């Protein structure tokens, strides 16, 4: 049996997956723990933490490994991980994904950008950054992001045998979805082979700051006068870009007939309209574009568009901001 490269005071090697609902982080955590426990002889534990359990909401998945003689009695969330895997770049905006990461730990990011851009977004002073274009691999292989991220994590965790994960992939998919076995194995292998690394050294004389647990912004000493909630229960101010799973609808105005089929199925009122007149002077609404601030990338609009004026693209950083048509309230 392989030995764990690092352990905390309780004897655990700990992994935290940062994701959103719909990208398969929960299943990835289960498969990761299953591989270690059933195939490689470690003791392992896995569980997830999420809010409303729906597509687009933040999800954290936790995995602990330890030697077989060590009992796992700690089932609390992992606050000081050795490895963090970030399934969705937009999480940087709302979640401190590298919170508590060990100075010699690794953060794996699903991205097509370079290391320095990712480092700036993470606010990471030192440590190792691993990047893999997990979304690109998943799109090409017609699978999900989670399997390519698993491949990259197995490359990082040298104590885990990739052949053991291939067995688990077969066991997971062969009964219900046998046609997905080989595509997922290819996706896993590509994640394993295509992940890249860059280490940022700890500056000389630097002492790592002790971990501090994040506190609620509003408590009995810091709550607003009168308990006033400035942003009520609505989505007028809500940025949904962190809910997107990597794809965006794109509108071709030349092909659009302003039939409003897209607007009828959009759950977040993303489409922006202008009131005008038709050739006979009758009132008519004309579609101007998409307010990507509210778009979570569900792509329902594409399915109902009768003229194929709406198509999907993989979201690139800055695209939504550059092509957004703001709503007017």
XYZ file of C-alpha atoms in Angstrom, residues 34-312:
279
model
C -14.317 4.679 -2.698
C -11.081 4.244 -4.617
C -8.951 4.841 -1.536
C -11.038 2.647 0.769
C -12.020 -0.286 -1.447
C -9.134 -0.458 -3.892
C -6.054 0.918 -2.113
C -6.436 -0.101 1.527
C -6.749 3.338 3.159
C -9.425 4.376 5.587
C -11.480 7.079 3.912
C -14.477 9.310 4.561
C -16.493 11.583 2.297
C -19.454 13.928 2.624
C -20.733 17.114 1.034
C -22.136 20.408 2.228
C -24.624 22.395 0.169
C -27.567 24.704 0.605
C -30.659 24.293 -1.549
C -29.261 21.283 -3.471
C -29.907 22.608 -6.948
C -27.952 23.377 -10.068
C -25.805 26.488 -9.739
C -25.607 26.753 -5.947
C -22.225 26.472 -4.146
C -21.169 22.987 -3.051
C -18.283 21.816 -0.889
C -17.218 18.177 -0.864
C -14.784 16.791 1.715
C -12.550 13.710 1.496
C -10.266 12.342 4.229
C -7.657 9.596 3.835
C -5.665 7.939 6.616
C -3.682 4.785 7.288
C -5.788 1.655 7.998
C -4.883 1.596 11.695
C -6.213 5.149 12.188
C -9.914 5.553 12.981
C -11.824 8.426 11.392
C -13.869 10.025 14.127
C -13.726 13.562 12.762
C -16.679 14.289 10.477
C -16.472 18.068 10.547
C -15.918 20.187 7.402
C -12.316 20.340 6.209
C -10.938 23.784 7.018
C -7.192 23.259 6.456
C -6.893 21.032 3.360
C -3.762 19.694 1.726
C -5.454 19.860 -1.676
C -8.230 22.146 -2.930
C -9.907 21.432 -6.268
C -11.842 24.368 -7.741
C -14.389 23.107 -10.281
C -15.655 26.559 -11.318
C -13.593 29.748 -11.720
C -16.443 32.150 -10.923
C -16.486 30.861 -7.341
C -13.593 33.257 -6.661
C -16.139 36.093 -6.637
C -18.168 34.805 -3.698
C -16.138 32.088 -1.953
C -12.630 32.124 -0.476
C -11.762 28.841 -2.130
C -8.179 28.690 -0.789
C -9.177 29.359 2.827
C -6.941 27.390 5.202
C -4.788 25.823 2.456
C -1.473 24.563 3.815
C 1.592 26.597 2.691
C 2.906 23.466 0.957
C -0.545 22.523 -0.349
C -1.866 22.428 -3.904
C -4.840 24.215 -5.435
C -6.194 22.659 -8.636
C -8.269 24.941 -10.875
C -10.482 24.120 -13.839
C -9.318 26.839 -16.241
C -7.805 27.573 -19.638
C -5.950 30.663 -18.339
C -2.302 30.976 -17.330
C -0.900 30.550 -13.840
C -0.314 34.203 -12.988
C -3.893 35.205 -13.859
C -5.248 32.395 -11.717
C -2.906 33.283 -8.871
C -4.073 36.900 -8.922
C -7.728 35.847 -8.749
C -7.052 33.406 -5.933
C -5.016 35.922 -3.952
C -2.488 33.148 -3.337
C 0.863 34.317 -1.962
C 2.674 31.000 -2.115
C 2.050 27.321 -2.747
C 1.516 25.222 -5.866
C -1.118 25.952 -8.490
C -2.265 23.178 -10.813
C -4.391 24.008 -13.851
C -6.338 21.760 -16.208
C -8.852 22.647 -18.893
C -11.399 20.247 -17.423
C -14.343 21.938 -19.135
C -12.650 21.765 -22.547
C -11.884 18.075 -22.069
C -15.446 17.358 -20.928
C -16.943 19.171 -23.932
C -14.723 17.278 -26.379
C -15.402 13.883 -24.770
C -19.111 14.653 -24.112
C -18.779 13.900 -20.414
C -18.681 16.033 -17.251
C -16.070 18.175 -15.587
C -15.805 15.904 -12.534
C -14.032 13.010 -14.294
C -11.311 15.204 -15.784
C -10.832 16.891 -12.394
C -10.475 13.431 -10.838
C -7.734 12.634 -13.333
C -5.835 15.784 -12.364
C -6.300 15.053 -8.642
C -4.851 11.556 -9.086
C -1.791 13.082 -10.770
C -1.384 15.411 -7.777
C -1.982 12.664 -5.206
C 0.825 10.303 -6.171
C -0.240 7.833 -3.453
C -3.437 7.095 -5.446
C -3.224 4.527 -8.251
C -5.007 5.710 -11.432
C -5.767 2.128 -12.449
C -7.841 1.797 -9.274
C -9.948 4.779 -10.330
C -10.510 3.266 -13.758
C -12.019 0.236 -11.978
C -14.284 2.519 -9.948
C -15.376 4.405 -13.085
C -16.375 1.107 -14.684
C -18.215 0.011 -11.556
C -20.022 3.362 -11.286
C -21.285 3.579 -14.873
C -21.421 0.084 -16.392
C -24.868 -0.945 -15.080
C -26.974 2.141 -15.773
C -24.867 3.982 -18.343
C -22.549 1.481 -20.067
C -22.102 3.824 -23.037
C -20.433 6.348 -20.711
C -17.732 4.038 -19.381
C -15.114 4.507 -22.097
C -15.721 8.280 -22.580
C -15.263 8.802 -18.831
C -12.085 6.734 -18.752
C -10.717 8.812 -21.640
C -11.730 11.978 -19.787
C -9.999 10.752 -16.624
C -6.822 9.885 -18.539
C -6.747 13.265 -20.260
C -7.152 15.094 -16.948
C -4.293 13.005 -15.553
C -1.996 13.722 -18.499
C -2.898 17.347 -19.263
C -2.719 18.952 -15.798
C 0.144 21.461 -15.395
C 1.881 22.775 -12.283
C 3.656 25.896 -11.093
C 5.077 26.400 -7.602
C 5.324 29.800 -5.948
C 8.041 29.750 -3.303
C 7.553 31.058 0.212
C 9.551 34.323 0.467
C 12.559 34.088 2.772
C 11.694 34.958 6.350
C 7.954 34.606 5.767
C 5.988 32.981 8.578
C 2.712 31.360 7.588
C -0.273 33.057 9.195
C -2.243 30.823 11.573
C -5.607 29.682 10.292
C -8.569 31.829 11.341
C -12.100 30.564 10.946
C -14.292 32.959 8.962
C -16.923 34.699 11.055
C -20.399 35.832 10.057
C -20.466 39.409 8.784
C -23.588 40.172 10.783
C -23.817 39.332 14.480
C -25.255 40.922 17.569
C -22.518 43.571 17.499
C -22.402 44.181 13.749
C -26.007 43.895 12.566
C -27.537 46.908 10.855
C -29.669 49.340 12.908
C -33.199 48.036 13.190
C -32.264 44.800 11.458
C -32.852 46.396 8.043
C -32.080 44.145 5.073
C -31.016 46.379 2.199
C -31.246 43.681 -0.485
C -34.656 42.072 0.010
C -35.796 38.678 -1.219
C -35.366 39.344 -4.930
C -32.746 38.919 -7.620
C -32.507 42.518 -8.848
C -29.016 42.885 -7.381
C -27.995 39.241 -7.666
C -25.033 38.321 -9.850
C -25.698 34.803 -11.174
C -22.431 34.428 -13.104
C -21.124 32.163 -10.350
C -23.934 29.715 -11.112
C -22.935 29.092 -14.710
C -21.452 25.730 -15.535
C -19.240 27.070 -18.316
C -21.617 27.639 -21.237
C -23.430 30.788 -22.377
C -26.186 31.578 -24.905
C -25.223 34.003 -27.670
C -27.814 36.003 -29.602
C -27.601 36.772 -33.344
C -29.893 39.780 -33.729
C -29.971 39.438 -37.525
C -31.689 36.043 -37.198
C -33.950 37.046 -34.306
C -37.678 37.648 -34.955
C -38.447 38.836 -31.384
C -40.980 36.046 -30.897
C -40.272 35.958 -27.122
C -40.068 32.163 -26.978
C -36.746 32.555 -25.187
C -38.180 35.000 -22.681
C -41.033 32.615 -21.876
C -38.670 29.879 -20.693
C -35.940 32.027 -19.102
C -36.110 31.518 -15.313
C -34.225 34.728 -14.499
C -35.548 37.376 -16.918
C -32.217 37.765 -18.697
C -33.605 39.100 -21.978
C -33.720 42.856 -22.512
C -36.505 44.382 -24.599
C -37.223 47.775 -26.144
C -40.721 49.075 -26.745
C -41.375 50.476 -30.202
C -43.744 50.247 -33.153
C -44.113 47.952 -36.117
C -44.567 49.129 -39.729
C -48.265 49.831 -39.101
C -47.616 51.872 -35.982
C -48.768 49.188 -33.561
C -46.888 48.705 -30.254
C -44.160 46.088 -30.554
C -41.409 44.754 -28.287
C -38.002 44.210 -29.887
C -35.312 42.060 -28.337
C -32.076 43.996 -27.725
C -29.861 41.357 -26.118
C -29.003 39.384 -22.993
C -28.147 40.693 -19.541
C -25.509 38.137 -18.578
C -25.473 39.481 -15.012
C -28.577 37.348 -14.406
C -27.845 34.455 -16.777
C -26.927 31.144 -15.125
C -26.312 29.339 -18.410
C -29.224 26.902 -18.295
C -29.516 27.178 -22.129
C -33.279 26.581 -22.118
C -33.623 29.522 -24.497
C -31.584 27.759 -27.173
C -33.888 24.744 -27.181
C -36.995 26.820 -27.978
C -35.571 29.359 -30.451
C -37.347 28.733 -33.802
C -34.768 30.558 -35.966
C -31.548 29.346 -34.325
C -30.739 32.933 -33.416
C -29.542 31.617 -30.058
C -26.533 29.314 -29.926
C -24.173 28.278 -27.140
